[in-house]
Each structure stands twice: as C-alpha cells, then as structure tokens.
C-alpha cells in the first residue's frame, strides 16, 4: 500500500518491508525529538488491518492466540501471537475490541496469510474475518500527544501512544490538520530504544516468544488450548530459551551501521571468533547515538564485549539468560 502522504514536502520513501510510507521528511533527528516529546504523528498506513466480528469473536480468538482475550474489555489494547505447532512465532497482532469488532494491525504483507489461517479455523463459530487494509490505514500518535481523534475512529491506546484506524480517504486531511508528519525511521529508533521486538526484524523461522521478552506482553501463561502452547510451557518451566534479545550500544566512530544479519562475536576473539548471534535492527538515535537490537546465544556472558562485524558493541540485558 503506497501512502498518499508520500506527497508531503520532504518525504523520502522507506525501503524494504516499510516501503510505501516515508522513511523521513528531511530531518531524522528533529523527527525523533518531536516524537519523543509527544508531537506529530507517524504514518503506518502500510501495515495490514484485519478485523474479526461476530458474537463468538473473543471466545474464538482465545483458542487461537497466545493472549487471554475471552473477557477483553472494550477499548483495552493488547497484543498477541500466533505460533506454529512447534511454538515458533508466525504472526504478531496488535488488538483492540470496539464492542462489536476486534481490530488488529499486523506487519506489512502478512495480512493475507493471517486471514487465510483464520478462515481455515472458523468451523461453526459465529465470526466474520475481513482484510480491511484497502479501507483503513494506521496512524500512530506518540504518548503525550494532544492531537484530536476524529469521531467514530477506532483507537488502540498503550503506554507508547495511540494507534488510530483511519479511513484511507481521511489520511491527507488528517495530516494537514495534525502535523508534523514523522517518518518510520524515527519510530523505529524509539522502538529499539524501548527494546520492543518486531516480527520479521527480531524474529526468524525458529524464534520462540521467550527469546524476545514477549512473555507477559503477548503471551498469557495461565491459559491453554492454543497451538504451540507445549513449547511455551516447557521453556517457561525449564527456563532455558536457546537465544535471548539484547540491546547494544554501538561504536559511534563508524560511518555505517551494521546491517540486519551482521554476525556477532566476542571482542576478545576478534572478527574470526565464534558466531554468537546477529544484529536484528540497527538505528541512529538522537541522544544515544548508534544502537541496535540483537539475538545472541543464551550463555553469552552478560558483561562480554561484542563485535558486530568490525563494530564494537556493549550489551544491555533485555531478556535474562
């Protein structure tokens, strides 16, 4: 989905998964500071939007998701995962129920597979699943924002801000009244600072929830009856996920950031040392400088200095080993 807001002055298109919205509007650090101060909005209209309506929607989703949603209060935001039979993460959903419909936004391009899976699991439940991506675009207002919400718009509010499910036809008029527009790179920098994982960035084909700290925020440990629960329970009881998410401070003297997938090794062993993990997301932060999220083996010492390629990196613990 190509956003109409790419026509705004200074808009530079994002690349890769985030293609379709602006990477920035001419001043990355200014946009980061504005977002941190609660100003402006982020165009996330490239994300997929999926709805589930019908009287059985919450009880049915409860059987499929890692989150407890049977009694989800109207207007209360939550997040949930769909796992494979082996407990690997397949989908991440950011949810809110408006009293009649559950609204979820998901990673760009994942909505087709999600809808296909949900449709295959309907059986005799009174639910209707719909891909609403063509009709609605997500706009993010940062925490502390006083920007108004148009009447009738569904809002998903968390500690990090509010996600608005805006009709696509309203995106340009909303932008004109509630600027400044802020690019996805600023949003990503604050996401990395907050240690928040993202599907397809911090995950690969074998990632389990414990590795990323999604236990507690997206997984309810006192519920059962969902695909992949056995893996979640086993790791929770044994306490030994094979990898763990870390936050890295990168050497600021390097011109280029390490790209996603850059291998991590012990600094004491040099660039030819054992592979201990890899960079998942690296960004430039307006206050912290170059920072990153990475996955490392569980037994990597917490105080070990690392090398991301040739770039020195120091760890902060996100997931305890």
PDB file of C-alpha atoms in Angstrom:
ATOM      1  CA  UNK A   1       0.000   0.000   0.000  1.00  0.00           C
ATOM      2  CA  UNK A   2       1.537   3.303  -1.097  1.00  0.00           C
ATOM      3  CA  UNK A   3       0.605   6.104   1.253  1.00  0.00           C
ATOM      4  CA  UNK A   4      -0.760   9.390  -0.146  1.00  0.00           C
ATOM      5  CA  UNK A   5       1.382  11.119   2.484  1.00  0.00           C
ATOM      6  CA  UNK A   6       4.480  10.407   0.393  1.00  0.00           C
ATOM      7  CA  UNK A   7       3.439  13.553  -1.476  1.00  0.00           C
ATOM      8  CA  UNK A   8       4.134  15.701   1.604  1.00  0.00           C
ATOM      9  CA  UNK A   9       7.107  18.106   1.331  1.00  0.00           C
ATOM     10  CA  UNK A  10      10.462  16.450   2.045  1.00  0.00           C
ATOM     11  CA  UNK A  11       9.123  12.890   2.099  1.00  0.00           C
ATOM     12  CA  UNK A  12      11.784  10.271   1.351  1.00  0.00           C
ATOM     13  CA  UNK A  13      10.298   6.803   0.711  1.00  0.00           C
ATOM     14  CA  UNK A  14      11.247   3.956   3.021  1.00  0.00           C
ATOM     15  CA  UNK A  15      12.681   0.740   1.621  1.00  0.00           C
ATOM     16  CA  UNK A  16      12.224  -2.963   2.258  1.00  0.00           C
ATOM     17  CA  UNK A  17       9.310  -4.085   4.409  1.00  0.00           C
ATOM     18  CA  UNK A  18       8.357  -0.484   5.162  1.00  0.00           C
ATOM     19  CA  UNK A  19       8.162   0.523   1.521  1.00  0.00           C
ATOM     20  CA  UNK A  20       5.006   2.542   0.958  1.00  0.00           C
ATOM     21  CA  UNK A  21       5.455   5.132   3.716  1.00  0.00           C
ATOM     22  CA  UNK A  22       8.077   7.802   4.350  1.00  0.00           C
ATOM     23  CA  UNK A  23      11.422   6.929   5.912  1.00  0.00           C
ATOM     24  CA  UNK A  24      11.719  10.564   6.954  1.00  0.00           C
ATOM     25  CA  UNK A  25      10.659  14.044   5.930  1.00  0.00           C
ATOM     26  CA  UNK A  26      14.079  15.659   5.728  1.00  0.00           C
ATOM     27  CA  UNK A  27      15.373  15.764   9.317  1.00  0.00           C
ATOM     28  CA  UNK A  28      15.641  12.415  11.075  1.00  0.00           C
ATOM     29  CA  UNK A  29      16.793  13.656  14.484  1.00  0.00           C
ATOM     30  CA  UNK A  30      14.285  16.506  14.594  1.00  0.00           C
ATOM     31  CA  UNK A  31      11.551  13.977  13.915  1.00  0.00           C
ATOM     32  CA  UNK A  32      12.847  11.701  16.679  1.00  0.00           C
ATOM     33  CA  UNK A  33      12.858  14.562  19.186  1.00  0.00           C
ATOM     34  CA  UNK A  34       9.333  15.579  18.193  1.00  0.00           C
ATOM     35  CA  UNK A  35       8.096  12.012  18.602  1.00  0.00           C
ATOM     36  CA  UNK A  36       9.807  11.662  21.998  1.00  0.00           C
ATOM     37  CA  UNK A  37       8.178  14.941  23.087  1.00  0.00           C
ATOM     38  CA  UNK A  38       4.704  13.772  22.084  1.00  0.00           C
ATOM     39  CA  UNK A  39       4.360  15.820  18.906  1.00  0.00           C
ATOM     40  CA  UNK A  40       3.267  14.913  15.394  1.00  0.00           C
ATOM     41  CA  UNK A  41       2.146  11.566  14.039  1.00  0.00           C
ATOM     42  CA  UNK A  42       3.680   8.559  12.270  1.00  0.00           C
ATOM     43  CA  UNK A  43       2.186   7.224   9.055  1.00  0.00           C
ATOM     44  CA  UNK A  44       1.895   3.438   9.466  1.00  0.00           C
ATOM     45  CA  UNK A  45      -0.684   3.043   6.736  1.00  0.00           C
ATOM     46  CA  UNK A  46       1.394   0.346   5.022  1.00  0.00           C
ATOM     47  CA  UNK A  47       0.556  -2.078   7.831  1.00  0.00           C
ATOM     48  CA  UNK A  48      -2.125  -4.705   7.373  1.00  0.00           C
ATOM     49  CA  UNK A  49      -5.516  -4.215   9.027  1.00  0.00           C
ATOM     50  CA  UNK A  50      -7.622  -7.274   9.868  1.00  0.00           C
ATOM     51  CA  UNK A  51     -10.979  -7.357  11.659  1.00  0.00           C
ATOM     52  CA  UNK A  52     -12.943 -10.125  13.350  1.00  0.00           C
ATOM     53  CA  UNK A  53     -16.617  -9.526  14.077  1.00  0.00           C
ATOM     54  CA  UNK A  54     -19.486 -11.662  15.331  1.00  0.00           C
ATOM     55  CA  UNK A  55     -20.759 -12.797  18.744  1.00  0.00           C
ATOM     56  CA  UNK A  56     -18.112 -15.535  19.123  1.00  0.00           C
ATOM     57  CA  UNK A  57     -15.148 -13.358  18.133  1.00  0.00           C
ATOM     58  CA  UNK A  58     -13.430 -13.176  21.554  1.00  0.00           C
ATOM     59  CA  UNK A  59     -14.008 -16.772  22.652  1.00  0.00           C
ATOM     60  CA  UNK A  60     -12.886 -17.980  19.214  1.00  0.00           C
ATOM     61  CA  UNK A  61      -9.733 -15.846  19.121  1.00  0.00           C
ATOM     62  CA  UNK A  62      -8.946 -17.012  22.641  1.00  0.00           C
ATOM     63  CA  UNK A  63      -8.485 -20.530  21.245  1.00  0.00           C
ATOM     64  CA  UNK A  64      -6.034 -19.380  18.568  1.00  0.00           C
ATOM     65  CA  UNK A  65      -3.956 -16.662  20.210  1.00  0.00           C
ATOM     66  CA  UNK A  66      -1.303 -16.717  22.923  1.00  0.00           C
ATOM     67  CA  UNK A  67      -3.175 -13.967  24.779  1.00  0.00           C
ATOM     68  CA  UNK A  68      -6.187 -14.243  27.113  1.00  0.00           C
ATOM     69  CA  UNK A  69      -8.965 -12.374  25.304  1.00  0.00           C
ATOM     70  CA  UNK A  70     -12.256 -14.021  26.303  1.00  0.00           C
ATOM     71  CA  UNK A  71     -13.110 -11.064  28.553  1.00  0.00           C
ATOM     72  CA  UNK A  72     -11.110  -8.358  26.796  1.00  0.00           C
ATOM     73  CA  UNK A  73     -12.709  -5.043  27.873  1.00  0.00           C
ATOM     74  CA  UNK A  74     -13.973  -2.721  25.163  1.00  0.00           C
ATOM     75  CA  UNK A  75     -11.248  -0.257  24.218  1.00  0.00           C
ATOM     76  CA  UNK A  76      -8.436  -2.055  26.050  1.00  0.00           C
ATOM     77  CA  UNK A  77      -5.416  -2.668  23.853  1.00  0.00           C
ATOM     78  CA  UNK A  78      -3.476  -5.902  23.906  1.00  0.00           C
ATOM     79  CA  UNK A  79      -1.067  -7.801  21.702  1.00  0.00           C
ATOM     80  CA  UNK A  80      -0.939 -11.474  20.839  1.00  0.00           C
ATOM     81  CA  UNK A  81       0.936 -14.042  18.793  1.00  0.00           C
ATOM     82  CA  UNK A  82       0.019 -16.971  16.617  1.00  0.00           C
ATOM     83  CA  UNK A  83       2.525 -19.789  16.912  1.00  0.00           C
ATOM     84  CA  UNK A  84       3.347 -22.833  14.833  1.00  0.00           C
ATOM     85  CA  UNK A  85       2.812 -26.302  16.251  1.00  0.00           C
ATOM     86  CA  UNK A  86       6.463 -26.183  17.388  1.00  0.00           C
ATOM     87  CA  UNK A  87       6.000 -22.874  19.180  1.00  0.00           C
ATOM     88  CA  UNK A  88       7.707 -20.667  16.587  1.00  0.00           C
ATOM     89  CA  UNK A  89       6.235 -17.199  16.047  1.00  0.00           C
ATOM     90  CA  UNK A  90       4.205 -16.876  12.847  1.00  0.00           C
ATOM     91  CA  UNK A  91       2.110 -13.723  13.412  1.00  0.00           C
ATOM     92  CA  UNK A  92       2.047 -10.770  15.797  1.00  0.00           C
ATOM     93  CA  UNK A  93      -1.272  -8.945  16.229  1.00  0.00           C
ATOM     94  CA  UNK A  94      -1.886  -5.581  17.900  1.00  0.00           C
ATOM     95  CA  UNK A  95      -5.514  -5.712  19.021  1.00  0.00           C
ATOM     96  CA  UNK A  96      -8.424  -3.703  20.348  1.00  0.00           C
ATOM     97  CA  UNK A  97     -12.132  -4.549  20.574  1.00  0.00           C
ATOM     98  CA  UNK A  98     -14.710  -1.814  19.947  1.00  0.00           C
ATOM     99  CA  UNK A  99     -17.637  -3.765  21.366  1.00  0.00           C
ATOM    100  CA  UNK A 100     -18.660  -5.298  18.064  1.00  0.00           C
ATOM    101  CA  UNK A 101     -15.408  -5.941  16.202  1.00  0.00           C
ATOM    102  CA  UNK A 102     -11.826  -6.831  17.068  1.00  0.00           C
ATOM    103  CA  UNK A 103      -9.423  -4.625  15.111  1.00  0.00           C
ATOM    104  CA  UNK A 104      -5.818  -5.695  14.600  1.00  0.00           C
ATOM    105  CA  UNK A 105      -2.886  -4.232  12.739  1.00  0.00           C
ATOM    106  CA  UNK A 106      -0.097  -6.525  11.595  1.00  0.00           C
ATOM    107  CA  UNK A 107       3.184  -6.384   9.730  1.00  0.00           C
ATOM    108  CA  UNK A 108       3.002  -5.198   6.101  1.00  0.00           C
ATOM    109  CA  UNK A 109       2.268  -8.055   3.734  1.00  0.00           C
ATOM    110  CA  UNK A 110       1.347 -10.596   6.422  1.00  0.00           C
ATOM    111  CA  UNK A 111      -2.399  -9.963   6.388  1.00  0.00           C
ATOM    112  CA  UNK A 112      -3.166 -12.365   3.527  1.00  0.00           C
ATOM    113  CA  UNK A 113      -1.587 -15.339   5.298  1.00  0.00           C
ATOM    114  CA  UNK A 114      -3.200 -14.333   8.587  1.00  0.00           C
ATOM    115  CA  UNK A 115      -6.671 -14.071   7.070  1.00  0.00           C
ATOM    116  CA  UNK A 116      -6.218 -17.420   5.296  1.00  0.00           C
ATOM    117  CA  UNK A 117      -5.269 -19.091   8.578  1.00  0.00           C
ATOM    118  CA  UNK A 118      -8.156 -17.517  10.483  1.00  0.00           C
ATOM    119  CA  UNK A 119     -10.626 -18.521   7.776  1.00  0.00           C
ATOM    120  CA  UNK A 120      -9.382 -22.103   7.955  1.00  0.00           C
ATOM    121  CA  UNK A 121     -10.129 -22.191  11.691  1.00  0.00           C
ATOM    122  CA  UNK A 122     -13.678 -20.785  11.693  1.00  0.00           C
ATOM    123  CA  UNK A 123     -15.558 -24.100  11.665  1.00  0.00           C
ATOM    124  CA  UNK A 124     -19.003 -23.439  13.216  1.00  0.00           C
ATOM    125  CA  UNK A 125     -18.068 -20.298  15.133  1.00  0.00           C
ATOM    126  CA  UNK A 126     -20.152 -17.190  14.517  1.00  0.00           C
ATOM    127  CA  UNK A 127     -17.349 -14.945  13.287  1.00  0.00           C
ATOM    128  CA  UNK A 128     -16.525 -12.931  10.208  1.00  0.00           C
ATOM    129  CA  UNK A 129     -12.899 -12.302   9.252  1.00  0.00           C
ATOM    130  CA  UNK A 130     -12.036  -9.431   6.908  1.00  0.00           C
ATOM    131  CA  UNK A 131      -8.931  -7.849   5.409  1.00  0.00           C
ATOM    132  CA  UNK A 132      -9.580  -4.108   5.767  1.00  0.00           C
ATOM    133  CA  UNK A 133      -6.180  -2.907   4.582  1.00  0.00           C
ATOM    134  CA  UNK A 134      -7.605  -1.329   1.443  1.00  0.00           C
ATOM    135  CA  UNK A 135     -10.033   0.741   3.510  1.00  0.00           C
ATOM    136  CA  UNK A 136      -8.114   1.702   6.645  1.00  0.00           C
ATOM    137  CA  UNK A 137      -4.620   2.947   7.419  1.00  0.00           C
ATOM    138  CA  UNK A 138      -2.923   3.050  10.817  1.00  0.00           C
ATOM    139  CA  UNK A 139      -1.660   6.378  12.154  1.00  0.00           C
ATOM    140  CA  UNK A 140       0.390   6.447  15.369  1.00  0.00           C
ATOM    141  CA  UNK A 141       0.195   9.308  17.879  1.00  0.00           C
ATOM    142  CA  UNK A 142       3.029   9.263  20.447  1.00  0.00           C
ATOM    143  CA  UNK A 143       2.459   9.146  24.200  1.00  0.00           C
ATOM    144  CA  UNK A 144       1.598  12.616  25.447  1.00  0.00           C
ATOM    145  CA  UNK A 145       0.094  13.746  22.168  1.00  0.00           C
ATOM    146  CA  UNK A 146      -2.922  16.051  22.447  1.00  0.00           C
ATOM    147  CA  UNK A 147      -3.918  15.615  18.807  1.00  0.00           C
ATOM    148  CA  UNK A 148      -7.669  15.031  18.435  1.00  0.00           C
ATOM    149  CA  UNK A 149      -9.176  11.752  17.306  1.00  0.00           C
ATOM    150  CA  UNK A 150     -11.867  12.086  14.629  1.00  0.00           C
ATOM    151  CA  UNK A 151     -15.311  10.958  15.696  1.00  0.00           C
ATOM    152  CA  UNK A 152     -16.014   7.285  15.081  1.00  0.00           C
ATOM    153  CA  UNK A 153     -12.354   6.282  14.619  1.00  0.00           C
ATOM    154  CA  UNK A 154     -11.237   3.149  16.463  1.00  0.00           C
ATOM    155  CA  UNK A 155      -8.295   3.829  18.774  1.00  0.00           C
ATOM    156  CA  UNK A 156      -5.795   1.418  20.276  1.00  0.00           C
ATOM    157  CA  UNK A 157      -4.084   3.113  23.235  1.00  0.00           C
ATOM    158  CA  UNK A 158      -0.960   1.842  25.013  1.00  0.00           C
ATOM    159  CA  UNK A 159       1.834   3.274  27.129  1.00  0.00           C
ATOM    160  CA  UNK A 160       3.707   4.049  23.893  1.00  0.00           C
ATOM    161  CA  UNK A 161       0.898   6.066  22.299  1.00  0.00           C
ATOM    162  CA  UNK A 162      -2.313   5.680  20.328  1.00  0.00           C
ATOM    163  CA  UNK A 163      -2.864   3.792  17.085  1.00  0.00           C
ATOM    164  CA  UNK A 164      -5.740   5.175  15.017  1.00  0.00           C
ATOM    165  CA  UNK A 165      -7.519   3.056  12.411  1.00  0.00           C
ATOM    166  CA  UNK A 166      -8.252   5.904   9.998  1.00  0.00           C
ATOM    167  CA  UNK A 167     -10.257   5.549   6.786  1.00  0.00           C
ATOM    168  CA  UNK A 168      -7.726   5.836   3.965  1.00  0.00           C
ATOM    169  CA  UNK A 169      -9.751   8.596   2.400  1.00  0.00           C
ATOM    170  CA  UNK A 170      -9.083  10.706   5.531  1.00  0.00           C
ATOM    171  CA  UNK A 171      -5.292  10.337   5.670  1.00  0.00           C
ATOM    172  CA  UNK A 172      -4.437  13.515   3.781  1.00  0.00           C
ATOM    173  CA  UNK A 173      -6.925  15.718   5.624  1.00  0.00           C
ATOM    174  CA  UNK A 174      -5.762  14.315   8.977  1.00  0.00           C
ATOM    175  CA  UNK A 175      -2.138  15.031   8.080  1.00  0.00           C
ATOM    176  CA  UNK A 176      -2.986  18.598   7.077  1.00  0.00           C
ATOM    177  CA  UNK A 177      -4.576  19.278  10.469  1.00  0.00           C
ATOM    178  CA  UNK A 178      -2.281  17.322  12.812  1.00  0.00           C
ATOM    179  CA  UNK A 179       1.319  17.635  11.635  1.00  0.00           C
ATOM    180  CA  UNK A 180       4.178  17.423  11.663  1.00  0.00           C
ATOM    181  CA  UNK A 181       4.448  14.094   9.868  1.00  0.00           C
ATOM    182  CA  UNK A 182       7.205  11.851  11.243  1.00  0.00           C
ATOM    183  CA  UNK A 183       8.919   9.079   9.294  1.00  0.00           C
ATOM    184  CA  UNK A 184       9.211   5.407  10.081  1.00  0.00           C
ATOM    185  CA  UNK A 185      12.953   5.702  10.864  1.00  0.00           C
ATOM    186  CA  UNK A 186      12.225   7.909  13.887  1.00  0.00           C
ATOM    187  CA  UNK A 187       9.530   5.485  15.016  1.00  0.00           C
ATOM    188  CA  UNK A 188      11.995   2.593  14.671  1.00  0.00           C
ATOM    189  CA  UNK A 189      14.678   4.414  16.660  1.00  0.00           C
ATOM    190  CA  UNK A 190      12.317   4.840  19.599  1.00  0.00           C
ATOM    191  CA  UNK A 191      11.156   1.237  19.238  1.00  0.00           C
ATOM    192  CA  UNK A 192      14.735  -0.013  19.534  1.00  0.00           C
ATOM    193  CA  UNK A 193      15.355   2.302  22.495  1.00  0.00           C
ATOM    194  CA  UNK A 194      12.299   0.776  24.210  1.00  0.00           C
ATOM    195  CA  UNK A 195      13.541  -2.792  23.478  1.00  0.00           C
ATOM    196  CA  UNK A 196      10.330  -3.665  21.624  1.00  0.00           C
ATOM    197  CA  UNK A 197      10.682  -6.587  19.190  1.00  0.00           C
ATOM    198  CA  UNK A 198       9.118  -6.581  15.742  1.00  0.00           C
ATOM    199  CA  UNK A 199       8.004  -9.566  13.708  1.00  0.00           C
ATOM    200  CA  UNK A 200      10.320 -10.173  10.762  1.00  0.00           C
ATOM    201  CA  UNK A 201      13.034  -7.993  12.298  1.00  0.00           C
ATOM    202  CA  UNK A 202      13.772  -9.643  15.651  1.00  0.00           C
ATOM    203  CA  UNK A 203      12.258 -12.947  14.524  1.00  0.00           C
ATOM    204  CA  UNK A 204      13.306 -15.692  12.139  1.00  0.00           C
ATOM    205  CA  UNK A 205      11.783 -19.066  11.297  1.00  0.00           C
ATOM    206  CA  UNK A 206      12.691 -20.560  14.684  1.00  0.00           C
ATOM    207  CA  UNK A 207      12.074 -17.716  17.134  1.00  0.00           C
ATOM    208  CA  UNK A 208      10.036 -18.548  20.236  1.00  0.00           C
ATOM    209  CA  UNK A 209       8.355 -15.919  22.470  1.00  0.00           C
ATOM    210  CA  UNK A 210      10.702 -16.313  25.457  1.00  0.00           C
ATOM    211  CA  UNK A 211      13.705 -15.235  23.390  1.00  0.00           C
ATOM    212  CA  UNK A 212      12.268 -11.768  22.762  1.00  0.00           C
ATOM    213  CA  UNK A 213      10.604 -10.959  26.064  1.00  0.00           C
ATOM    214  CA  UNK A 214       7.131 -11.325  24.567  1.00  0.00           C
ATOM    215  CA  UNK A 215       6.153 -13.375  27.630  1.00  0.00           C
ATOM    216  CA  UNK A 216       3.865 -11.177  29.704  1.00  0.00           C
ATOM    217  CA  UNK A 217       3.004  -8.674  26.983  1.00  0.00           C
ATOM    218  CA  UNK A 218       1.812 -11.017  24.231  1.00  0.00           C
ATOM    219  CA  UNK A 219       1.636 -14.418  25.961  1.00  0.00           C
ATOM    220  CA  UNK A 220      -0.632 -15.316  28.873  1.00  0.00           C
ATOM    221  CA  UNK A 221       0.948 -18.124  30.876  1.00  0.00           C
ATOM    222  CA  UNK A 222      -2.247 -19.176  32.669  1.00  0.00           C
ATOM    223  CA  UNK A 223      -4.212 -20.060  29.556  1.00  0.00           C
ATOM    224  CA  UNK A 224      -4.031 -23.116  27.370  1.00  0.00           C
ATOM    225  CA  UNK A 225      -5.608 -24.522  24.243  1.00  0.00           C
ATOM    226  CA  UNK A 226      -3.572 -22.761  21.592  1.00  0.00           C
ATOM    227  CA  UNK A 227      -1.169 -24.091  19.014  1.00  0.00           C
ATOM    228  CA  UNK A 228       2.424 -24.086  20.268  1.00  0.00           C
ATOM    229  CA  UNK A 229       1.479 -23.929  23.953  1.00  0.00           C
ATOM    230  CA  UNK A 230       3.550 -27.017  24.775  1.00  0.00           C
ATOM    231  CA  UNK A 231       6.760 -25.260  23.747  1.00  0.00           C
ATOM    232  CA  UNK A 232       5.861 -22.153  25.746  1.00  0.00           C
ATOM    233  CA  UNK A 233       5.131 -24.216  28.861  1.00  0.00           C
ATOM    234  CA  UNK A 234       8.276 -26.325  28.524  1.00  0.00           C
ATOM    235  CA  UNK A 235      10.590 -23.330  28.154  1.00  0.00           C
ATOM    236  CA  UNK A 236       8.819 -21.480  30.959  1.00  0.00           C
ATOM    237  CA  UNK A 237       9.295 -24.432  33.317  1.00  0.00           C
ATOM    238  CA  UNK A 238      12.895 -25.155  32.310  1.00  0.00           C
ATOM    239  CA  UNK A 239      13.910 -21.519  31.937  1.00  0.00           C
ATOM    240  CA  UNK A 240      16.252 -22.178  29.028  1.00  0.00           C
ATOM    241  CA  UNK A 241      15.382 -20.421  25.765  1.00  0.00           C
ATOM    242  CA  UNK A 242      18.212 -21.059  23.284  1.00  0.00           C
ATOM    243  CA  UNK A 243      18.708 -17.349  22.500  1.00  0.00           C
ATOM    244  CA  UNK A 244      17.986 -14.006  24.129  1.00  0.00           C
ATOM    245  CA  UNK A 245      17.317 -10.477  22.919  1.00  0.00           C
ATOM    246  CA  UNK A 246      19.928  -7.854  23.835  1.00  0.00           C
ATOM    247  CA  UNK A 247      20.205  -4.103  23.423  1.00  0.00           C
ATOM    248  CA  UNK A 248      23.520  -2.891  22.035  1.00  0.00           C
ATOM    249  CA  UNK A 249      25.388   0.386  22.185  1.00  0.00           C
ATOM    250  CA  UNK A 250      27.488   0.539  19.025  1.00  0.00           C
ATOM    251  CA  UNK A 251      30.815   2.271  18.450  1.00  0.00           C
ATOM    252  CA  UNK A 252      29.857   5.746  17.231  1.00  0.00           C
ATOM    253  CA  UNK A 253      33.062   6.286  15.270  1.00  0.00           C
ATOM    254  CA  UNK A 254      31.886   4.051  12.435  1.00  0.00           C
ATOM    255  CA  UNK A 255      30.235   5.771   9.457  1.00  0.00           C
ATOM    256  CA  UNK A 256      27.917   2.902   8.552  1.00  0.00           C
ATOM    257  CA  UNK A 257      25.547   0.957  10.757  1.00  0.00           C
ATOM    258  CA  UNK A 258      25.815  -2.833  10.716  1.00  0.00           C
ATOM    259  CA  UNK A 259      23.007  -4.253   8.598  1.00  0.00           C
ATOM    260  CA  UNK A 260      20.474  -6.774   9.838  1.00  0.00           C
ATOM    261  CA  UNK A 261      22.045 -10.213   9.945  1.00  0.00           C
ATOM    262  CA  UNK A 262      25.559  -8.947  10.765  1.00  0.00           C
ATOM    263  CA  UNK A 263      27.211 -11.649  12.852  1.00  0.00           C
ATOM    264  CA  UNK A 264      28.207 -11.028  16.464  1.00  0.00           C
ATOM    265  CA  UNK A 265      31.401 -12.385  18.011  1.00  0.00           C
ATOM    266  CA  UNK A 266      33.301 -11.875  21.254  1.00  0.00           C
ATOM    267  CA  UNK A 267      35.527  -8.820  21.016  1.00  0.00           C
ATOM    268  CA  UNK A 268      38.267 -10.777  22.770  1.00  0.00           C
ATOM    269  CA  UNK A 269      38.268 -13.323  19.916  1.00  0.00           C
ATOM    270  CA  UNK A 270      38.240 -10.765  17.099  1.00  0.00           C
ATOM    271  CA  UNK A 271      36.413 -10.905  13.784  1.00  0.00           C
ATOM    272  CA  UNK A 272      37.358 -14.551  13.270  1.00  0.00           C
ATOM    273  CA  UNK A 273      35.862 -15.708  16.571  1.00  0.00           C
ATOM    274  CA  UNK A 274      32.835 -17.905  17.099  1.00  0.00           C
ATOM    275  CA  UNK A 275      29.481 -16.666  15.886  1.00  0.00           C
ATOM    276  CA  UNK A 276      27.368 -15.855  18.942  1.00  0.00           C
ATOM    277  CA  UNK A 277      24.382 -14.140  17.377  1.00  0.00           C
ATOM    278  CA  UNK A 278      23.389 -11.451  14.910  1.00  0.00           C
ATOM    279  CA  UNK A 279      22.093  -7.914  14.611  1.00  0.00           C
ATOM    280  CA  UNK A 280      18.324  -7.666  14.061  1.00  0.00           C
ATOM    281  CA  UNK A 281      17.779  -3.880  13.887  1.00  0.00           C
ATOM    282  CA  UNK A 282      20.364  -1.068  13.989  1.00  0.00           C
ATOM    283  CA  UNK A 283      19.411   2.625  14.127  1.00  0.00           C
ATOM    284  CA  UNK A 284      20.797   6.061  14.891  1.00  0.00           C
ATOM    285  CA  UNK A 285      19.231   7.620  17.981  1.00  0.00           C
ATOM    286  CA  UNK A 286      19.123  11.379  18.569  1.00  0.00           C
ATOM    287  CA  UNK A 287      20.531  11.018  22.111  1.00  0.00           C
ATOM    288  CA  UNK A 288      22.074   7.539  22.389  1.00  0.00           C
ATOM    289  CA  UNK A 289      23.878   7.507  19.044  1.00  0.00           C
ATOM    290  CA  UNK A 290      24.061   4.210  17.126  1.00  0.00           C
ATOM    291  CA  UNK A 291      22.137   1.465  18.914  1.00  0.00           C
ATOM    292  CA  UNK A 292      20.764  -1.941  17.972  1.00  0.00           C
ATOM    293  CA  UNK A 293      18.755  -4.954  18.987  1.00  0.00           C
ATOM    294  CA  UNK A 294      20.305  -8.374  18.507  1.00  0.00           C
ATOM    295  CA  UNK A 295      19.770 -12.046  19.245  1.00  0.00           C
ATOM    296  CA  UNK A 296      22.612 -13.854  21.000  1.00  0.00           C
ATOM    297  CA  UNK A 297      23.081 -17.341  22.412  1.00  0.00           C
ATOM    298  CA  UNK A 298      21.688 -17.674  25.914  1.00  0.00           C
ATOM    299  CA  UNK A 299      25.051 -18.435  27.518  1.00  0.00           C
ATOM    300  CA  UNK A 300      26.896 -15.360  26.190  1.00  0.00           C
ATOM    301  CA  UNK A 301      28.290 -13.607  29.313  1.00  0.00           C
ATOM    302  CA  UNK A 302      26.236 -10.540  30.248  1.00  0.00           C
ATOM    303  CA  UNK A 303      29.326  -8.348  30.516  1.00  0.00           C
ATOM    304  CA  UNK A 304      31.032  -9.601  27.358  1.00  0.00           C
ATOM    305  CA  UNK A 305      32.129  -7.037  24.796  1.00  0.00           C
ATOM    306  CA  UNK A 306      30.977  -7.944  21.300  1.00  0.00           C
ATOM    307  CA  UNK A 307      31.876  -7.214  17.706  1.00  0.00           C
ATOM    308  CA  UNK A 308      29.180  -6.651  15.096  1.00  0.00           C
ATOM    309  CA  UNK A 309      31.320  -7.302  12.060  1.00  0.00           C
ATOM    310  CA  UNK A 310      34.086  -4.794  12.790  1.00  0.00           C
ATOM    311  CA  UNK A 311      31.954  -2.546  15.025  1.00  0.00           C
ATOM    312  CA  UNK A 312      32.458  -2.739  18.784  1.00  0.00           C
ATOM    313  CA  UNK A 313      29.280  -3.217  20.811  1.00  0.00           C
ATOM    314  CA  UNK A 314      28.388  -3.345  24.510  1.00  0.00           C
ATOM    315  CA  UNK A 315      25.330  -5.169  25.837  1.00  0.00           C
ATOM    316  CA  UNK A 316      22.359  -4.240  27.980  1.00  0.00           C
ATOM    317  CA  UNK A 317      20.174  -7.114  29.154  1.00  0.00           C
ATOM    318  CA  UNK A 318      16.667  -7.281  27.714  1.00  0.00           C
ATOM    319  CA  UNK A 319      15.907 -10.974  28.296  1.00  0.00           C
ATOM    320  CA  UNK A 320      17.561 -12.622  31.297  1.00  0.00           C
ATOM    321  CA  UNK A 321      19.524 -15.759  30.399  1.00  0.00           C
TER     322      UNK A 321
END
